Short mmCIF file of C-alpha atoms in Angstrom, two decimals:
data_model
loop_
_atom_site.label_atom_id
_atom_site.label_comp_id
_atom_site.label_asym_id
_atom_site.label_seq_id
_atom_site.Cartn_x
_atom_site.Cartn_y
_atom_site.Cartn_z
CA UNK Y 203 27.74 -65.68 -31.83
CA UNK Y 204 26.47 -65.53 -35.70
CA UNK Y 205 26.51 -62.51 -36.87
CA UNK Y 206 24.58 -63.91 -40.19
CA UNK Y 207 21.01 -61.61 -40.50
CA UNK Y 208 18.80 -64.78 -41.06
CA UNK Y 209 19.90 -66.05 -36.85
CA UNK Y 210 19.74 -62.31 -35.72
CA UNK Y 211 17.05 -61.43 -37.15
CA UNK Y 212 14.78 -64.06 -38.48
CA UNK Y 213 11.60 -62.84 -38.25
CA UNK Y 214 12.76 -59.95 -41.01
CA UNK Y 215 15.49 -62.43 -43.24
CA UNK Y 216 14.67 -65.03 -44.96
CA UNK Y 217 16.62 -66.87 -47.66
CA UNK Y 218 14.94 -67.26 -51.15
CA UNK Y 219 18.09 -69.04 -53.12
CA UNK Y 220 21.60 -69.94 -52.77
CA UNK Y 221 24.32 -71.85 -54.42
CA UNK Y 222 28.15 -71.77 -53.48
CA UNK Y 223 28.18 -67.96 -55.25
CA UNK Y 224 25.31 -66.41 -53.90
CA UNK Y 225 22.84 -65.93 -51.53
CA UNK Y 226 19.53 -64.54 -51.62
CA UNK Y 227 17.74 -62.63 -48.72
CA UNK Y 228 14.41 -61.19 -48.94
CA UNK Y 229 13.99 -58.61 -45.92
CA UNK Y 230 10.61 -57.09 -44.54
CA UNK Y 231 9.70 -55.19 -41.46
CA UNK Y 232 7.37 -52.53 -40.22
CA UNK Y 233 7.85 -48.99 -39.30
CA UNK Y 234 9.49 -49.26 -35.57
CA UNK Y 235 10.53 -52.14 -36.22
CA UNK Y 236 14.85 -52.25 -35.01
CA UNK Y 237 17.40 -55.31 -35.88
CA UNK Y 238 20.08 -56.48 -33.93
CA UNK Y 239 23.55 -56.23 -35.09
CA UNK Y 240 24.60 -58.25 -38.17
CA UNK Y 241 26.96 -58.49 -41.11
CA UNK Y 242 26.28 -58.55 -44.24
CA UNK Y 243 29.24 -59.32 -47.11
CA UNK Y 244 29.43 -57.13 -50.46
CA UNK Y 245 25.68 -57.37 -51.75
CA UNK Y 246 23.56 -55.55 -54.33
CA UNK Y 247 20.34 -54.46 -52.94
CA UNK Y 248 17.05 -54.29 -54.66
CA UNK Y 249 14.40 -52.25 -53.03
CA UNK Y 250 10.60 -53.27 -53.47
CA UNK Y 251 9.08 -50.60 -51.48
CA UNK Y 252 9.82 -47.25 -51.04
CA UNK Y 253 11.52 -46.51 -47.30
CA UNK Y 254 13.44 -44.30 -44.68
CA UNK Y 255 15.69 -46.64 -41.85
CA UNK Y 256 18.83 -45.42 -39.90
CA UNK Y 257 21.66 -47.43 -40.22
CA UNK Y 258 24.36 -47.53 -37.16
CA UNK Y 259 27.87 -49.06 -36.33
CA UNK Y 260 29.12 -48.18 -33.39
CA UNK Y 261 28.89 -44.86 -33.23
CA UNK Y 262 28.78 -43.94 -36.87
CA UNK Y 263 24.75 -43.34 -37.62
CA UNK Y 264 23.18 -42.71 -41.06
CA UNK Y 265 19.57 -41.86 -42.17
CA UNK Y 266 18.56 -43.04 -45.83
CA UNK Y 267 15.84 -42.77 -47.75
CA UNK Y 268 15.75 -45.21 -50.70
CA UNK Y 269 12.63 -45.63 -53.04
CA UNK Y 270 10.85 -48.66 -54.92
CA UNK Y 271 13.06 -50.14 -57.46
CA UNK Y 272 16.41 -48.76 -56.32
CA UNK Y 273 19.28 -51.05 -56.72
CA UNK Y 274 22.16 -50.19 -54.97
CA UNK Y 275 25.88 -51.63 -53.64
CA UNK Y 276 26.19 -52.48 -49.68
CA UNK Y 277 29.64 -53.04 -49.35
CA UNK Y 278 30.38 -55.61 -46.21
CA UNK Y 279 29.43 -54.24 -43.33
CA UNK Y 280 28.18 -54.64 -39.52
CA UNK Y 281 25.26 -52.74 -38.40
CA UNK Y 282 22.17 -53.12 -36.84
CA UNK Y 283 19.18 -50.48 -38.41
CA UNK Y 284 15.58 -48.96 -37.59
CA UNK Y 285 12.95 -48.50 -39.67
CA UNK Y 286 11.98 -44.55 -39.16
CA UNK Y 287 9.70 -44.13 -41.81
CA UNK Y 288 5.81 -44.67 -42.08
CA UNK Y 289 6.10 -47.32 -44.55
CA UNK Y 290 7.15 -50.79 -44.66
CA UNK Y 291 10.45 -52.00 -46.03
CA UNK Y 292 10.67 -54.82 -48.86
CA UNK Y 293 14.31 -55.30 -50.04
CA UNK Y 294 16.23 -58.19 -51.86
CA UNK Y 295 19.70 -58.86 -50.96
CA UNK Y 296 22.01 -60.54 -53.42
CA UNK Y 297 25.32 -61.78 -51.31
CA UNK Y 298 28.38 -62.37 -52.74
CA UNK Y 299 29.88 -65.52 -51.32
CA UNK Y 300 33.80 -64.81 -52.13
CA UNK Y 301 33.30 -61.10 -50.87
CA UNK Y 302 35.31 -59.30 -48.90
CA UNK Y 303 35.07 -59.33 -45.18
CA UNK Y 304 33.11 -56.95 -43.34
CA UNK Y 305 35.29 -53.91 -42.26
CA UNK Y 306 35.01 -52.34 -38.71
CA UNK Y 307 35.88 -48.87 -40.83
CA UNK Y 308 34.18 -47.21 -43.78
CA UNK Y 309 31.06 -46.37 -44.63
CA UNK Y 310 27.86 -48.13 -43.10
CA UNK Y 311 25.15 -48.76 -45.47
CA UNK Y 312 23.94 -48.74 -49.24
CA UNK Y 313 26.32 -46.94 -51.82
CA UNK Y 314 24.04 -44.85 -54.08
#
C-alpha cells in the first residue's frame, strides 16, 4: 500500500510541480476534516492560512497551531492528522527527493 499523501489522501494533495529534486504539494481541507496515514520525506512547509490540526503516529499525538506565512521544516515522517481548528488549512509542501527516509521514531510534525 502507498503511503504517498496524493493516493491517501487525494481529495486534500495535489501536486503543483516536480522534477527529479523536488516535489510540490499544495494541501487544503476543512475544519473536521481527518487524513489517513501517510509519509511524507524531509519537506519545508509554507503555510497560506492560518490553522490548528493534531498530528499522530502511533501513539505519539501533537496539537499545533501554525499561522499564515509560516515556513517551517517537517522532517520525514508517518502520520495521519485532523484539522481541530475553525479555519481551513492552505499549506505548500516542498519534498526533497534524495531525503532521508521516514523514521518510525522522533518527532511527528513541523519543526518550528
Amino acid at each position: 500500500m502507498s503511503l504517498d499523501p496524493t493516493a491517501t489522501n487525494p481529495d486534500q494533495y495535489k501536486v503543483i510541480f516536480e522534477n527529479e529534486r523536488v516535489r510540490v504539494l499544495e494541501y487544503v481541507d476543512q475544519p473536521g476534516t481527518v487524513t489517513t496515514p501517510h509519509a511524507h520525506p524531509d519537506s519545508v512547509m509554507y503555510t497560506l492560512s492560518s490553522f490548528r490540526r493534531r498530528l499522530v503516529r502511533g501513539d505519539l499525538q501533537r496539537d499545533v497551531e501554525l499561522h499564515e506565512g509560516a515556513v517551517s521544516w517537517l522532517p520525514a515522517q508517518q502520520h495521519h492528522g485532523e484539522n481541530i481548528g475553525d479555519t481551513p488549512t492552505h499549506a505548500i509542501f516542498v519534498e526533497l527527493k534524495d531525503s532521508a527516509e521516514p523514521s518510525a521514531e522522533g518527532e511527528v510534525g513541523p519543526s518550528l
